[in-house]
Structures are given as C-alpha cells and as structure tokens.
Coordinates of C-alpha atoms in Angstrom, one line a residue:
M144 CA -176.7 -164.7 -68.0
F145 CA -178.6 -162.8 -65.3
V146 CA -182.2 -161.7 -65.9
R147 CA -184.2 -159.3 -63.8
K148 CA -188.0 -158.5 -64.0
C149 CA -189.4 -155.3 -62.5
V150 CA -192.9 -156.0 -61.3
A151 CA -195.7 -153.5 -60.3
D152 CA -197.8 -153.7 -57.2
N153 CA -200.5 -155.5 -59.3
K154 CA -197.9 -158.2 -60.2
Q155 CA -197.7 -157.0 -63.8
V156 CA -194.2 -157.1 -65.4
V157 CA -193.4 -153.5 -66.3
A158 CA -189.8 -153.8 -67.3
F159 CA -186.9 -156.3 -67.6
F160 CA -183.2 -156.4 -68.3
S161 CA -180.4 -158.9 -68.5
F162 CA -176.6 -159.0 -68.2
K163 CA -174.0 -161.2 -69.8
M164 CA -170.2 -161.2 -69.2
I165 CA -168.3 -160.6 -72.5
V166 CA -164.8 -160.0 -73.8
I167 CA -164.7 -156.7 -75.6
E168 CA -162.2 -155.4 -78.2
V169 CA -160.9 -152.1 -77.0
Q170 CA -158.1 -151.4 -79.6
S171 CA -160.2 -148.7 -81.3
F172 CA -161.0 -146.9 -78.1
S173 CA -159.2 -143.7 -76.9
K174 CA -155.9 -144.3 -75.1
S175 CA -157.4 -143.2 -71.8
L176 CA -160.3 -145.6 -72.2
Q177 CA -158.0 -148.4 -73.2
K178 CA -156.0 -147.8 -70.1
S179 CA -159.0 -147.7 -67.7
A180 CA -160.4 -150.8 -69.4
N181 CA -157.3 -152.8 -68.2
S182 CA -156.9 -154.3 -71.7
N183 CA -154.6 -157.2 -72.2
S184 CA -151.8 -157.4 -74.8
A185 CA -154.3 -158.5 -77.4
G186 CA -156.4 -155.3 -76.9
Q187 CA -159.2 -157.1 -75.1
S188 CA -161.0 -156.3 -71.8
T189 CA -163.8 -157.7 -69.8
G190 CA -167.3 -156.2 -70.0
L191 CA -170.8 -156.6 -68.6
L192 CA -173.2 -156.4 -71.5
L193 CA -176.7 -155.0 -70.8
A194 CA -178.0 -157.7 -73.2
W195 CA -181.7 -157.1 -73.2
M196 CA -183.8 -154.3 -71.7
G197 CA -187.4 -153.3 -72.2
R198 CA -190.4 -151.8 -70.6
D199 CA -194.2 -151.8 -70.9
E200 CA -194.9 -148.9 -73.2
T201 CA -198.2 -148.2 -71.3
V202 CA -196.2 -147.2 -68.2
D203 CA -194.9 -143.6 -68.4
N204 CA -191.6 -142.2 -67.2
C205 CA -190.0 -145.4 -65.9
G206 CA -186.8 -145.1 -67.8
K207 CA -184.9 -143.4 -65.0
A208 CA -186.1 -146.0 -62.4
L209 CA -185.2 -148.8 -64.8
M210 CA -181.7 -147.5 -65.3
R211 CA -181.3 -147.1 -61.5
E212 CA -182.1 -150.8 -61.2
V213 CA -179.7 -151.6 -64.0
F214 CA -176.9 -149.7 -62.2
L215 CA -177.6 -151.2 -58.8
H216 CA -177.5 -154.8 -60.2
A217 CA -174.4 -153.9 -62.3
I218 CA -172.7 -152.8 -59.2
T219 CA -173.6 -156.0 -57.4
A220 CA -172.3 -158.0 -60.3
H221 CA -169.0 -156.0 -60.2
K222 CA -168.5 -157.0 -56.6
I223 CA -169.0 -160.7 -57.5
A224 CA -166.9 -160.7 -60.7
A225 CA -165.0 -157.5 -61.5
Y226 CA -165.2 -156.2 -65.0
S227 CA -163.8 -153.1 -66.6
L228 CA -166.7 -151.8 -68.7
L229 CA -170.4 -151.8 -68.6
V230 CA -171.5 -152.2 -72.3
V231 CA -174.7 -151.6 -74.1
D232 CA -175.7 -151.9 -77.8
A233 CA -178.5 -149.5 -78.5
L234 CA -181.1 -151.1 -80.7
L235 CA -182.1 -147.9 -82.4
D236 CA -180.2 -144.7 -83.2
N237 CA -182.6 -142.6 -81.0
L238 CA -181.7 -144.7 -78.0
V239 CA -178.1 -143.7 -78.1
S240 CA -178.8 -140.3 -76.5
F241 CA -180.9 -142.0 -73.8
Y242 CA -177.8 -144.0 -72.8
E243 CA -175.5 -141.0 -73.1
H244 CA -177.8 -139.1 -70.7
F245 CA -176.9 -141.7 -68.1
G246 CA -173.1 -141.5 -68.7
F247 CA -172.4 -144.0 -71.4
R248 CA -169.9 -143.0 -74.1
R249 CA -170.0 -144.1 -77.7
V250 CA -167.4 -146.5 -79.0
P251 CA -165.6 -144.8 -81.9
S252 CA -165.8 -147.7 -84.3
D253 CA -169.5 -148.5 -83.7
T254 CA -172.3 -146.0 -83.8
R255 CA -174.6 -147.9 -81.4
R256 CA -172.2 -149.5 -79.0
L257 CA -171.7 -147.5 -75.8
V258 CA -169.6 -148.1 -72.7
M259 CA -169.2 -146.9 -69.2
K260 CA -166.0 -147.4 -67.2
A261 CA -166.5 -149.5 -64.0
S262 CA -165.0 -146.6 -62.1
A263 CA -167.7 -144.3 -63.3
L264 CA -170.3 -146.9 -62.4
L265 CA -168.9 -147.0 -58.8
K266 CA -169.2 -143.2 -58.6
I267 CA -172.9 -143.6 -59.6
A268 CA -173.2 -146.1 -56.8
E269 CA -172.1 -143.5 -54.3
R270 CA -174.9 -141.2 -55.4
L271 CA -177.5 -143.9 -55.4
N272 CA -176.8 -144.9 -51.8

C-alpha cells in the first residue's frame, strides 16, 4: 500500500490518499472495457485501487488539486507496475458524480465502484505535463 499526505505551508495535513494493487472482476463490464482491461480467461484484471482519500473540510476548493496529485502518483505507479484500471469505490452516492467529473466510469454491477482505463489516465498525464 502507498500512502501520500498533502501538507500546507504551515505543515498542517490538508489531504491524503492511498493506493493498493488489486485483482478486479471485469466480467460484468462492457465488452470494450473488458478488452481494454486486458482481462484473463477467468475475467479478471489488475487494478490500482484509490483505497482512502480525504481532505480537511476547512480547506476550500482543494478537490481538483487533490485529484491532480492522485493522477500524478497513479501514473508513476503505472510506470513501476503496470495495471489496466484505476479503481475507486465512492463512499457516498453524492461522490459518484465527483469522480465521474474526472473521467471515471461506473461499473454496471456496482453503483459506487468506478473505473478509469489506464490508457485514459495516460492521456490525462499528457495534459498535466
């Protein structure tokens, strides 16, 4: 597991996130997503799970900056150990649209699990650099 803290100039932790490598079942995904997920014969693929993420609620408008950090570190992780999907499990229903805004797509069989193809993540990397 990888954990990252985002610290303000005053040394206060304002946000954090963590990643964990997982095996993800992709049998219920669309055919195109299954194909891009490079699934094996058992319908499984590799994923990088955005396991925990949070921010100090007293700090306004840091969601976009936090997701930028998530993407930059997810790209670095992909260079070290390639995976097919970036995965997030939204804690609350209202967070689903937050993740969709950044390019995640809902998994058909799970209302709060969202994924992003690694290829889409790499395109985001081009825009961030």
